[in-house]
Short mmCIF file of C-alpha atoms in Angstrom, two decimals:
data_model
loop_
_atom_site.label_atom_id
_atom_site.label_comp_id
_atom_site.label_asym_id
_atom_site.label_seq_id
_atom_site.Cartn_x
_atom_site.Cartn_y
_atom_site.Cartn_z
CA MET I 1 -37.58 113.62 -17.60
CA ASP I 2 -39.68 113.76 -14.89
CA GLY I 3 -41.86 117.22 -15.05
CA ILE I 4 -39.93 117.62 -18.10
CA GLY I 5 -42.77 118.98 -20.77
CA ASP I 6 -41.76 118.23 -24.08
CA VAL I 7 -42.60 120.66 -26.01
CA ALA I 8 -39.08 123.44 -27.58
CA VAL I 9 -39.52 127.23 -27.36
CA GLY I 10 -38.13 128.30 -30.60
CA VAL I 11 -35.58 130.96 -28.75
CA LYS I 12 -32.18 131.27 -29.69
CA ARG I 13 -30.16 133.83 -27.02
CA GLY I 14 -27.21 135.75 -28.01
CA SER I 15 -25.58 133.66 -25.98
CA ASP I 16 -27.27 130.13 -28.84
CA GLU I 17 -29.36 129.08 -24.93
CA LEU I 18 -32.30 127.17 -26.11
CA ILE I 19 -34.21 126.65 -23.77
CA SER I 20 -37.11 124.53 -22.65
CA SER I 21 -40.75 126.37 -22.79
CA SER I 22 -41.95 124.22 -19.70
CA VAL I 23 -38.85 125.09 -18.02
CA TYR I 24 -38.59 129.06 -18.95
CA ASN I 25 -40.21 131.19 -16.81
CA SER I 26 -40.19 134.83 -17.71
CA GLY I 27 -42.21 136.51 -15.02
CA SER I 28 -39.70 134.84 -12.02
CA ASP I 29 -36.97 133.78 -14.22
CA SER I 30 -37.03 130.88 -12.33
CA ILE I 31 -36.90 127.16 -13.70
CA THR I 32 -40.15 125.47 -12.73
CA ASP I 33 -41.53 121.64 -11.62
CA GLY I 34 -42.88 121.43 -15.94
CA THR I 35 -45.59 123.79 -16.46
CA ALA I 36 -44.79 128.00 -17.14
CA ASN I 37 -46.45 130.67 -15.68
CA GLY I 38 -47.04 133.95 -15.90
CA ASN I 39 -46.76 135.02 -19.38
CA ASP I 40 -45.27 132.42 -20.76
CA SER I 41 -48.11 129.80 -20.70
CA LYS I 42 -47.89 130.07 -24.32
CA ALA I 43 -44.69 129.23 -25.00
CA ASN I 44 -45.89 126.76 -27.68
CA GLY I 45 -47.41 129.55 -29.55
CA SER I 46 -46.71 130.97 -32.46
CA ASP I 47 -44.37 133.99 -30.14
CA SER I 48 -42.65 131.56 -28.79
CA LYS I 49 -40.87 131.04 -32.08
CA LYS I 50 -39.94 134.78 -32.65
CA LEU I 51 -36.76 136.26 -31.60
CA ARG I 52 -37.20 138.59 -28.98
CA VAL I 53 -34.93 141.93 -28.30
CA GLU I 54 -33.37 141.03 -24.55
CA ASP I 55 -32.31 137.40 -25.52
CA ARG I 56 -30.86 138.75 -28.33
CA MET I 57 -27.52 139.52 -25.62
CA GLU I 58 -25.13 137.56 -24.15
CA ALA I 59 -25.91 136.52 -20.80
CA PRO I 60 -25.05 138.10 -18.40
CA PRO I 61 -22.69 136.41 -15.49
CA SER I 62 -24.80 133.68 -13.08
CA ARG I 63 -24.82 130.71 -10.60
CA VAL I 64 -26.70 128.84 -13.53
CA LEU I 65 -25.42 127.57 -16.55
CA HIS I 66 -26.36 126.21 -18.96
CA ILE I 67 -24.85 122.79 -20.92
CA ARG I 68 -25.30 121.72 -24.93
CA LYS I 69 -24.77 119.18 -27.38
CA LEU I 70 -24.31 116.67 -24.69
CA PRO I 71 -23.77 113.20 -25.49
CA ASN I 72 -28.08 110.23 -25.35
CA GLU I 73 -27.63 108.95 -22.32
CA THR I 74 -25.38 111.26 -20.21
CA SER I 75 -25.53 110.50 -16.31
CA GLU I 76 -26.64 113.23 -13.88
CA SER I 77 -23.33 112.61 -12.36
CA GLU I 78 -21.48 113.51 -15.61
CA VAL I 79 -22.78 116.85 -16.09
CA ILE I 80 -21.86 117.48 -12.21
CA ALA I 81 -18.37 115.98 -12.31
CA LEU I 82 -18.11 119.30 -15.41
CA GLY I 83 -19.53 121.28 -11.77
CA LEU I 84 -17.23 120.06 -8.95
CA PRO I 85 -14.35 120.61 -9.04
CA PHE I 86 -15.20 124.20 -9.00
CA GLY I 87 -17.34 124.70 -6.43
CA LYS I 88 -20.58 123.45 -4.57
CA VAL I 89 -22.53 122.29 -6.99
CA THR I 90 -26.89 122.81 -5.55
CA ASN I 91 -28.79 121.47 -8.33
CA ILE I 92 -29.67 120.11 -11.74
CA LEU I 93 -31.70 119.46 -13.94
CA THR I 94 -31.32 117.69 -17.22
CA LEU I 95 -33.85 118.09 -20.60
CA LYS I 96 -32.16 114.16 -22.02
CA GLY I 97 -34.33 115.10 -25.38
CA LYS I 98 -32.74 117.73 -26.35
CA ASN I 99 -29.47 116.72 -24.84
CA GLN I 100 -29.40 119.48 -22.38
CA ALA I 101 -28.93 120.16 -18.92
CA PHE I 102 -28.45 123.25 -16.36
CA LEU I 103 -26.78 123.05 -13.30
CA GLU I 104 -26.27 126.07 -10.68
CA LEU I 105 -23.51 126.49 -8.95
CA GLY I 106 -22.95 127.49 -5.04
CA THR I 107 -21.88 131.73 -5.79
CA GLU I 108 -21.44 133.24 -9.14
CA GLU I 109 -17.76 132.69 -8.60
CA ALA I 110 -17.62 129.60 -8.87
CA ALA I 111 -19.81 129.78 -12.17
CA ILE I 112 -17.37 132.57 -13.65
CA THR I 113 -14.28 130.76 -13.07
CA MET I 114 -15.60 127.30 -14.05
CA VAL I 115 -17.56 129.16 -17.75
CA ASN I 116 -13.75 131.12 -17.97
CA TYR I 117 -11.50 128.25 -17.86
CA TYR I 118 -13.80 126.41 -20.21
CA SER I 119 -13.70 129.03 -22.58
CA THR I 120 -9.96 128.24 -23.06
CA VAL I 121 -10.33 124.26 -22.26
CA THR I 122 -13.03 122.14 -24.34
CA PRO I 123 -14.97 121.09 -21.82
CA HIS I 124 -16.12 116.80 -22.86
CA VAL I 125 -18.00 113.87 -22.19
CA ARG I 126 -17.60 110.84 -22.80
CA ASN I 127 -15.02 111.68 -24.92
CA VAL I 128 -17.62 114.59 -26.75
CA PRO I 129 -17.50 118.53 -26.86
CA VAL I 130 -19.56 120.31 -24.84
CA PHE I 131 -21.42 123.57 -24.91
CA ILE I 132 -21.16 126.20 -21.87
CA GLN I 133 -22.49 129.29 -21.06
CA TYR I 134 -23.80 131.13 -18.68
CA SER I 135 -27.89 131.11 -18.33
CA ASN I 136 -30.45 133.76 -18.32
CA HIS I 137 -32.05 132.00 -14.75
CA LYS I 138 -30.71 133.09 -11.17
CA GLU I 139 -32.11 130.18 -10.05
CA LEU I 140 -33.21 126.26 -10.82
CA LYS I 141 -36.81 125.52 -9.17
CA THR I 142 -36.41 121.98 -9.98
CA ASP I 143 -39.67 119.44 -8.53
CA SER I 144 -39.55 117.24 -6.41
CA GLY I 145 -39.87 114.16 -9.15
CA ASN I 146 -36.91 114.08 -10.11
CA GLN I 147 -35.41 111.56 -7.33
CA ARG I 148 -32.37 110.10 -9.14
CA ALA I 149 -30.31 113.47 -9.53
CA GLN I 150 -31.83 114.42 -6.22
CA ALA I 151 -29.87 111.48 -5.00
CA VAL I 152 -26.62 112.69 -6.56
CA LEU I 153 -27.07 115.78 -5.56
CA GLN I 154 -27.25 114.71 -2.03
CA ALA I 155 -24.17 112.06 -1.47
CA VAL I 156 -21.47 114.64 -3.60
CA SER I 157 -23.62 117.24 -1.30
CA ALA I 158 -22.75 115.08 1.76
CA VAL I 159 -19.09 114.16 1.03
CA GLN I 160 -19.20 118.12 0.77
CA GLY I 161 -20.25 118.62 3.30
CA GLY I 162 -18.32 116.05 5.35
CA GLY I 163 -21.77 113.81 5.92
CA THR I 164 -23.65 110.92 5.62
CA PRO I 165 -25.46 110.65 2.83
CA THR I 166 -29.22 110.55 2.77
CA SER I 167 -30.30 109.23 -0.63
CA ASP I 168 -32.27 106.38 -1.18
CA LEU I 169 -29.91 104.37 -3.47
CA THR I 170 -29.54 100.93 -3.04
CA GLU I 171 -26.84 100.49 -0.70
CA ALA I 172 -23.83 98.91 -1.76
CA SER I 173 -22.91 95.63 -0.15
CA SER I 174 -19.83 95.37 -0.82
CA PRO I 175 -17.09 97.45 0.37
CA VAL I 176 -14.39 96.85 -2.56
CA LEU I 177 -14.76 99.12 -5.87
CA ARG I 178 -13.40 97.51 -9.18
CA ILE I 179 -12.21 100.77 -11.68
CA ILE I 180 -10.98 101.14 -15.28
CA ILE I 181 -8.93 103.87 -16.49
CA ASP I 182 -10.76 105.28 -20.14
CA ASN I 183 -8.31 106.74 -22.57
CA MET I 184 -5.35 107.03 -20.21
CA PHE I 185 -3.75 109.86 -21.71
CA TYR I 186 -1.29 110.48 -18.66
CA PRO I 187 -0.02 108.21 -16.06
CA VAL I 188 -2.20 106.98 -13.60
CA THR I 189 -0.90 105.39 -10.48
CA LEU I 190 -1.93 103.71 -6.74
CA ASP I 191 -1.13 107.08 -5.15
CA VAL I 192 -2.81 108.90 -7.75
CA LEU I 193 -5.72 106.96 -7.15
CA GLN I 194 -5.32 106.74 -3.24
CA GLN I 195 -5.72 110.85 -2.83
CA ILE I 196 -8.82 110.90 -5.25
CA PHE I 197 -10.75 108.09 -3.11
CA SER I 198 -9.48 108.81 0.04
CA LYS I 199 -11.94 112.47 0.04
CA PHE I 200 -14.73 109.38 0.40
CA GLY I 201 -12.78 107.71 3.33
CA THR I 202 -10.16 105.69 4.65
CA VAL I 203 -8.78 104.00 1.74
CA MET I 204 -7.46 100.40 3.30
CA LYS I 205 -5.85 98.56 -0.66
CA ILE I 206 -5.59 98.93 -3.71
CA ILE I 207 -4.97 96.40 -5.90
CA THR I 208 -3.88 97.50 -9.29
CA PHE I 209 -2.79 96.03 -12.20
CA THR I 210 -3.52 95.11 -16.23
CA LYS I 211 -6.40 93.93 -18.36
CA ASN I 212 -7.17 93.69 -21.59
CA ASN I 213 -4.58 96.67 -22.64
CA GLN I 214 -6.39 98.62 -19.86
CA PHE I 215 -5.65 99.87 -16.07
CA GLN I 216 -7.18 98.20 -14.05
CA ALA I 217 -7.37 98.76 -10.01
CA LEU I 218 -9.31 96.79 -6.68
CA LEU I 219 -9.53 99.35 -4.45
CA GLN I 220 -11.22 98.97 -0.56
CA PHE I 221 -13.09 101.50 1.95
CA ASN I 222 -13.93 100.00 5.35
CA ASP I 223 -17.23 100.08 4.86
CA PRO I 224 -19.50 99.61 1.82
CA PRO I 225 -21.81 103.11 2.55
CA THR I 226 -17.77 105.04 1.94
CA ALA I 227 -17.70 102.47 -1.09
CA GLN I 228 -20.97 104.45 -2.51
CA GLN I 229 -20.74 107.50 -2.23
CA ALA I 230 -17.56 107.68 -3.87
CA LYS I 231 -18.90 105.24 -6.55
CA VAL I 232 -22.09 107.22 -7.01
CA ALA I 233 -20.06 110.76 -7.10
CA LEU I 234 -17.03 109.82 -9.20
CA ASP I 235 -18.13 107.59 -11.84
CA GLY I 236 -17.56 109.41 -14.94
CA GLN I 237 -15.33 111.45 -13.86
CA ASN I 238 -12.12 112.85 -15.75
CA ILE I 239 -9.24 112.58 -13.31
CA TYR I 240 -7.03 114.84 -16.22
CA ASN I 241 -9.06 117.21 -18.02
CA SER I 242 -10.67 115.24 -21.74
CA CYS I 243 -8.82 111.31 -20.36
CA CYS I 244 -8.66 109.00 -17.34
CA THR I 245 -12.51 108.75 -17.10
CA LEU I 246 -13.22 106.24 -14.29
CA ARG I 247 -15.63 103.81 -14.66
CA ILE I 248 -16.40 102.66 -11.65
CA ASP I 249 -18.42 99.32 -9.97
CA TYR I 250 -19.17 97.17 -7.31
CA SER I 251 -16.19 94.41 -6.80
CA LYS I 252 -17.81 90.91 -6.00
CA LEU I 253 -15.28 90.02 -3.87
CA VAL I 254 -15.76 91.51 0.46
CA ASN I 255 -11.98 91.18 1.62
CA LEU I 256 -8.77 92.28 -0.87
CA ASN I 257 -5.89 89.90 0.26
CA VAL I 258 -2.54 92.09 0.13
CA LYS I 259 0.59 90.58 0.00
CA TYR I 260 2.78 93.02 -0.58
CA ASN I 261 3.26 97.29 -0.77
CA ASN I 262 4.71 98.37 -4.17
CA ASP I 263 3.91 100.50 -6.94
CA LYS I 264 1.02 97.93 -8.02
CA SER I 265 -0.14 97.15 -4.30
CA ARG I 266 -0.81 98.51 -0.82
CA ASP I 267 -2.40 97.37 2.46
CA TYR I 268 -2.99 100.87 4.46
CA THR I 269 -3.07 98.73 7.42
CA ARG I 270 0.07 96.45 7.42
CA PRO I 271 2.94 99.09 6.65
CA GLU I 272 4.78 95.85 7.45
CA LEU I 273 4.11 94.11 4.27
CA PRO I 274 7.41 93.09 1.90
CA ALA I 275 7.77 95.37 -1.35
CA GLY I 276 8.53 91.44 -3.21
CA ASP I 277 9.35 91.07 -6.86
CA GLY I 278 12.16 93.59 -6.81
CA GLN I 279 10.05 95.81 -7.12
CA PRO I 280 10.20 99.28 -4.70
CA ALA I 281 8.97 99.91 -1.22
CA ILE I 282 6.55 102.36 -0.88
CA ASP I 283 7.88 105.53 0.88
CA PRO I 284 6.37 105.71 4.02
CA ASN I 285 6.56 109.09 4.45
CA MET I 286 4.57 109.86 1.10
CA ALA I 287 1.93 107.26 2.28
CA ALA I 288 2.08 109.99 5.16
CA ALA I 289 1.10 112.73 2.85
CA PHE I 290 -1.02 110.97 1.23
CA GLN I 291 -3.33 109.92 4.14
CA GLY I 292 -3.11 113.59 5.85
CA LYS I 293 -4.44 115.44 2.56
CA ASP I 294 -6.38 118.41 4.21
CA SER I 295 -9.79 116.90 2.59
CA ASN I 296 -12.44 120.33 2.25
CA SER I 297 -11.14 120.15 -1.29
CA LEU I 298 -13.90 117.80 -2.70
CA LEU I 299 -11.95 116.76 -5.43
CA GLY I 300 -7.83 118.16 -5.18
CA ALA I 301 -6.42 115.98 -8.27
CA LEU I 302 -9.11 115.82 -10.25
CA SER I 303 -9.61 119.85 -10.26
CA PRO I 304 -8.97 120.67 -14.47
CA LEU I 305 -6.79 124.04 -13.36
CA ASN I 306 -4.43 121.83 -11.53
CA ALA I 307 -4.74 118.42 -13.88
CA ALA I 308 -1.55 119.38 -15.34
CA ALA I 309 0.18 119.55 -11.46
CA ALA I 310 -1.72 116.69 -10.65
CA ALA I 311 0.12 114.72 -14.08
CA ALA I 312 2.82 116.46 -13.80
CA ALA I 313 3.13 114.52 -9.41
CA ALA I 314 1.90 111.67 -10.96
CA ALA I 315 4.01 111.84 -13.35
CA GLY I 316 7.26 112.42 -11.38
CA ARG I 317 6.13 109.32 -9.12
CA VAL I 318 6.77 107.08 -11.67
CA ALA I 319 10.30 108.36 -12.78
CA LEU I 320 11.72 108.53 -9.13
CA SER I 321 10.25 105.05 -8.77
CA GLY I 322 13.09 103.63 -10.66
CA HIS I 323 11.36 100.54 -11.65
CA SER I 324 12.09 100.71 -15.45
CA GLY I 325 10.93 97.58 -17.56
CA SER I 326 8.09 95.84 -16.08
CA GLY I 327 5.56 95.85 -18.84
CA GLY I 328 7.34 99.43 -19.89
CA VAL I 329 8.25 97.03 -23.62
CA LEU I 330 6.35 97.75 -26.81
CA LEU I 331 5.98 95.84 -29.93
CA VAL I 332 6.50 99.29 -33.17
CA SER I 333 5.24 97.08 -36.31
CA ASN I 334 4.76 98.16 -40.27
CA LEU I 335 7.93 100.22 -40.02
CA ASN I 336 9.26 100.95 -43.00
CA GLU I 337 12.54 99.25 -42.83
CA GLU I 338 14.20 101.22 -45.12
CA MET I 339 13.84 104.87 -43.44
CA VAL I 340 13.43 104.35 -39.93
CA THR I 341 16.05 103.37 -37.42
CA PRO I 342 16.85 103.74 -33.90
CA GLN I 343 16.90 107.00 -33.73
CA SER I 344 14.05 108.20 -35.25
CA LEU I 345 11.72 106.20 -32.88
CA PHE I 346 14.12 107.01 -30.02
CA THR I 347 13.36 110.87 -30.26
CA LEU I 348 9.55 109.99 -31.59
CA PHE I 349 8.57 107.95 -28.19
CA GLY I 350 10.87 109.66 -26.98
CA VAL I 351 8.15 112.78 -26.37
CA TYR I 352 5.78 110.02 -24.80
CA GLY I 353 8.29 109.27 -21.82
CA ASP I 354 11.75 108.29 -21.73
CA ALA I 355 13.40 105.15 -24.30
CA GLN I 356 15.37 103.54 -22.36
CA ARG I 357 16.86 100.84 -25.26
CA VAL I 358 15.30 100.27 -28.99
CA LYS I 359 15.83 96.89 -30.53
CA ILE I 360 14.06 96.70 -34.31
CA LEU I 361 14.66 92.82 -34.78
CA TYR I 362 17.21 91.68 -36.68
CA ASN I 363 15.24 88.35 -39.03
CA LYS I 364 11.69 91.06 -39.62
CA LYS I 365 13.17 94.74 -39.97
CA ASP I 366 9.08 96.67 -40.26
CA SER I 367 9.84 95.81 -35.65
CA ALA I 368 10.74 96.76 -33.53
CA LEU I 369 11.12 96.37 -29.44
CA ILE I 370 10.87 99.79 -27.77
CA GLN I 371 11.18 100.05 -23.62
CA MET I 372 10.28 102.84 -22.00
CA ALA I 373 11.02 104.45 -18.46
CA ASP I 374 7.83 102.59 -16.98
CA ALA I 375 4.21 101.01 -17.98
CA ASN I 376 2.69 104.48 -17.83
CA GLN I 377 4.54 106.14 -20.28
CA ALA I 378 4.23 103.03 -22.47
CA GLN I 379 0.62 102.87 -21.83
CA LEU I 380 1.06 106.37 -22.90
CA ALA I 381 3.26 105.96 -26.32
CA MET I 382 0.96 103.35 -27.21
CA SER I 383 -2.43 105.76 -26.81
CA HIS I 384 -1.16 107.90 -29.34
CA LEU I 385 1.34 106.94 -31.13
CA ASN I 386 -0.30 103.29 -33.06
CA GLY I 387 -2.30 104.38 -36.23
CA GLN I 388 -0.06 107.23 -37.15
CA LYS I 389 1.24 107.66 -40.48
CA MET I 390 5.88 107.47 -40.23
CA TYR I 391 7.61 107.33 -43.08
CA GLY I 392 4.57 106.06 -44.70
CA LYS I 393 3.66 103.31 -43.02
CA VAL I 394 0.48 103.43 -40.70
CA ILE I 395 2.36 101.97 -37.38
CA ARG I 396 0.91 100.41 -35.10
CA VAL I 397 1.91 99.70 -31.27
CA ALA I 398 1.35 97.26 -28.30
CA LEU I 399 2.62 96.21 -25.42
CA SER I 400 5.38 93.52 -25.54
CA LYS I 401 5.15 89.99 -23.52
CA HIS I 402 8.52 90.69 -23.20
CA THR I 403 9.83 92.80 -19.58
CA SER I 404 12.42 94.11 -21.08
CA VAL I 405 14.88 95.42 -24.21
CA GLN I 406 18.72 93.04 -24.85
CA LEU I 407 21.55 94.27 -25.21
CA PRO I 408 23.36 92.32 -28.20
CA ARG I 409 26.38 90.15 -26.72
CA ASP I 410 29.93 91.46 -26.36
CA GLY I 411 31.36 91.19 -29.82
CA LEU I 412 28.18 90.54 -32.27
CA ASP I 413 27.58 93.19 -34.91
CA ASP I 414 23.51 93.56 -35.10
CA GLN I 415 24.37 96.16 -37.42
CA GLY I 416 22.85 99.05 -35.26
CA LEU I 417 20.37 97.75 -34.53
CA THR I 418 19.98 98.14 -31.15
CA LYS I 419 20.86 101.00 -29.28
CA ASP I 420 20.61 101.85 -25.27
CA PHE I 421 19.48 105.01 -24.59
CA THR I 422 19.71 105.07 -21.21
CA ASN I 423 21.62 108.02 -20.51
CA SER I 424 20.87 109.53 -23.62
CA PRO I 425 20.83 113.99 -22.00
CA LEU I 426 17.45 114.42 -23.93
CA HIS I 427 15.60 112.40 -22.39
CA ARG I 428 12.41 115.23 -21.40
CA PHE I 429 10.94 113.16 -18.00
CA LYS I 430 14.02 112.84 -16.25
CA LYS I 431 13.37 115.47 -13.94
CA PRO I 432 9.94 115.22 -12.02
CA GLY I 433 8.15 117.27 -12.27
CA SER I 434 9.68 119.00 -16.08
CA LYS I 435 7.26 121.41 -17.08
CA ASN I 436 7.31 118.61 -20.29
CA PHE I 437 5.27 116.64 -18.29
CA GLN I 438 2.51 119.39 -19.05
CA ASN I 439 2.81 119.54 -22.81
CA ILE I 440 1.76 115.71 -23.59
CA PHE I 441 -0.22 116.15 -26.05
CA PRO I 442 -1.23 113.16 -29.39
CA PRO I 443 0.79 114.06 -32.88
CA THR I 444 -0.67 117.43 -34.30
CA THR I 445 -0.11 119.40 -38.21
CA THR I 446 0.94 122.40 -35.41
CA LEU I 447 4.12 121.81 -33.91
CA HIS I 448 5.67 123.80 -30.85
CA LEU I 449 9.60 124.79 -31.10
CA SER I 450 11.68 126.26 -28.57
CA ASN I 451 15.27 127.29 -27.13
CA ILE I 452 15.53 129.46 -30.50
CA PRO I 453 18.31 131.87 -31.24
CA THR I 454 17.66 135.91 -31.99
CA ASP I 455 18.59 136.27 -34.51
CA VAL I 456 16.47 133.25 -36.89
CA THR I 457 14.14 133.91 -38.90
CA GLU I 458 10.56 132.61 -39.56
CA GLU I 459 11.97 132.43 -43.23
CA ASP I 460 14.88 130.36 -41.54
CA LEU I 461 12.73 128.10 -39.71
CA ARG I 462 10.37 127.77 -42.69
CA LEU I 463 12.80 126.39 -44.82
CA LEU I 464 14.18 124.33 -42.35
CA PHE I 465 10.38 122.18 -41.35
CA SER I 466 10.35 122.39 -45.59
CA ASN I 467 13.32 120.18 -46.64
CA ALA I 468 12.75 117.83 -44.24
CA GLY I 469 9.93 116.97 -46.24
CA GLY I 470 5.98 118.88 -46.49
CA THR I 471 4.37 122.12 -47.10
CA VAL I 472 4.93 125.05 -43.65
CA ASN I 473 0.34 126.72 -44.20
CA ALA I 474 1.06 128.65 -40.89
CA PHE I 475 3.71 130.58 -38.48
CA LYS I 476 3.60 132.27 -35.55
CA PHE I 477 6.18 133.81 -33.11
CA PHE I 478 5.81 134.25 -29.19
CA GLN I 479 6.32 137.81 -27.69
CA ASP I 480 10.59 137.31 -27.47
CA HIS I 481 11.47 134.34 -30.39
CA LYS I 482 12.57 132.72 -28.55
CA MET I 483 9.64 130.10 -29.18
CA ALA I 484 7.19 129.82 -31.92
CA LEU I 485 4.89 127.66 -33.40
CA LEU I 486 4.82 125.55 -36.80
CA GLN I 487 2.02 124.03 -38.24
CA MET I 488 2.34 121.12 -41.46
CA SER I 489 0.12 120.43 -43.67
CA THR I 490 -0.61 117.05 -42.75
CA VAL I 491 0.25 115.39 -38.99
CA GLU I 492 1.98 112.93 -41.05
CA GLU I 493 4.83 116.15 -42.52
CA ALA I 494 4.43 116.91 -39.15
CA ILE I 495 5.46 113.42 -37.34
CA GLN I 496 8.65 113.87 -40.31
CA GLY I 497 9.13 116.83 -38.99
CA LEU I 498 9.87 116.43 -35.16
CA ILE I 499 11.95 113.50 -36.19
CA ASP I 500 13.43 114.91 -38.38
CA LEU I 501 14.78 118.99 -36.12
CA HIS I 502 13.73 117.75 -32.96
CA ASN I 503 17.46 118.57 -31.02
CA TYR I 504 18.58 120.17 -34.69
CA ASN I 505 22.42 122.81 -34.10
CA MET I 506 20.96 125.59 -34.68
CA GLY I 507 24.42 126.84 -34.24
CA ASP I 508 25.83 128.31 -31.32
CA ASN I 509 25.04 125.20 -28.80
CA HIS I 510 21.93 126.25 -30.06
CA HIS I 511 19.44 122.66 -29.63
CA LEU I 512 15.85 123.58 -31.69
CA ARG I 513 13.38 121.94 -29.52
CA VAL I 514 9.86 120.20 -31.22
CA SER I 515 7.20 119.09 -29.69
CA PHE I 516 3.43 118.80 -30.30
CA SER I 517 1.04 121.50 -29.49
CA LYS I 518 -2.38 121.86 -29.64
CA SER I 519 -2.78 124.93 -30.53
CA THR I 520 -3.57 126.63 -33.54
CA ILE I 521 -2.55 128.96 -35.66
#
């Protein structure tokens, strides 16, 4: 970046903070415009290579945070996005050649909240884990030549303060944004998009669709400057922590033609439009609730602190819609036809949504159709299970052209290859707002066990999962002994254990609950 020297100071702090000689000022403890003042003017000398005694200690809390191991070509907006959910971002300095950045928040309290949160949940930028810690600096002083960063900050600050940005970025010519959701591991609905983007101005219309197996949307604001504000502030941000990344461009369209108000499209200026095609009409009360959201919190739906709640709310709305079978059918291939059953597929895919029907194909028994409750659950299951090993074979999961799974005609024996699970009591997501929405993780070696009877021991559970096939590497009871973590030696063994032992009767009608965990033992 302009004004940043290229000589690195070989200082390693107790907090692992590496810093550029051009920005460290020991006299004023500030970031300068590309020159180091005071005693540090010889920072590129041999003294810079020595460990300073005072730097061996971990830096105390500061509203300036040091971010390391950023991916190449990380933008200022992506760095700012890490801090936005915790409060106002007041300054930024990126050291692109060193894959580092300094971020200044409005208050020390906001910085403490951010560091505390990211100490338990690893922050990611472009799917790469990054490291955040306190800087020894109490404030950032950057030069005016850093125009891009200052423009992004101006736009974000204007939105936070309810004003209009005065940045010199090229103005958008269209009020319509094209939005692509990358890494969509949680449901993203039309209402979630409306909630996020309405923080920047009036959302007029939204159309959602799937293209190239990606969830996309066109969203129209009332004017181009508002679209510009939203793009600058939101492009590259994650809706939920570490996933559902917004990729935003300007559309060539200047006006959207919305024919129906339903789960796929919405014209907020014409509430009288029909639902169309048998789709559920939008709930006017829900629409009013979103229009009336408090705009003082810039990214309420984006806050990692509320990510689980937001995911639950989004998935809850999907479940309530009652719109099953539209784009919600998966084709699963390369199955082990000697081992696979409709029940085993129901159990595994049921971790990511409520599987309604499962059909193993009669003439191709290494393939199956699975109808999920909706398209978002199907997308979620496909994202997590494609390429995983089940019964020794790497399965392939793709969206099917079918809109539903047909049951066999009355009197036709299909050898039990088709099962209807619509009314199964084992659906994890039937209840809106269920805690299960907060615990959706990709298959891992660690399993979370719950509903364990009080008289069951660690040895009992180790033996149970060992008999299912595999090796139990580690085990840990929670304090009340009703829950536990159990680690298998491979992900495939964990998948097998979940399939075999989820809903296993432990006695006295205690049915074991098994799910994947992000924790390690």
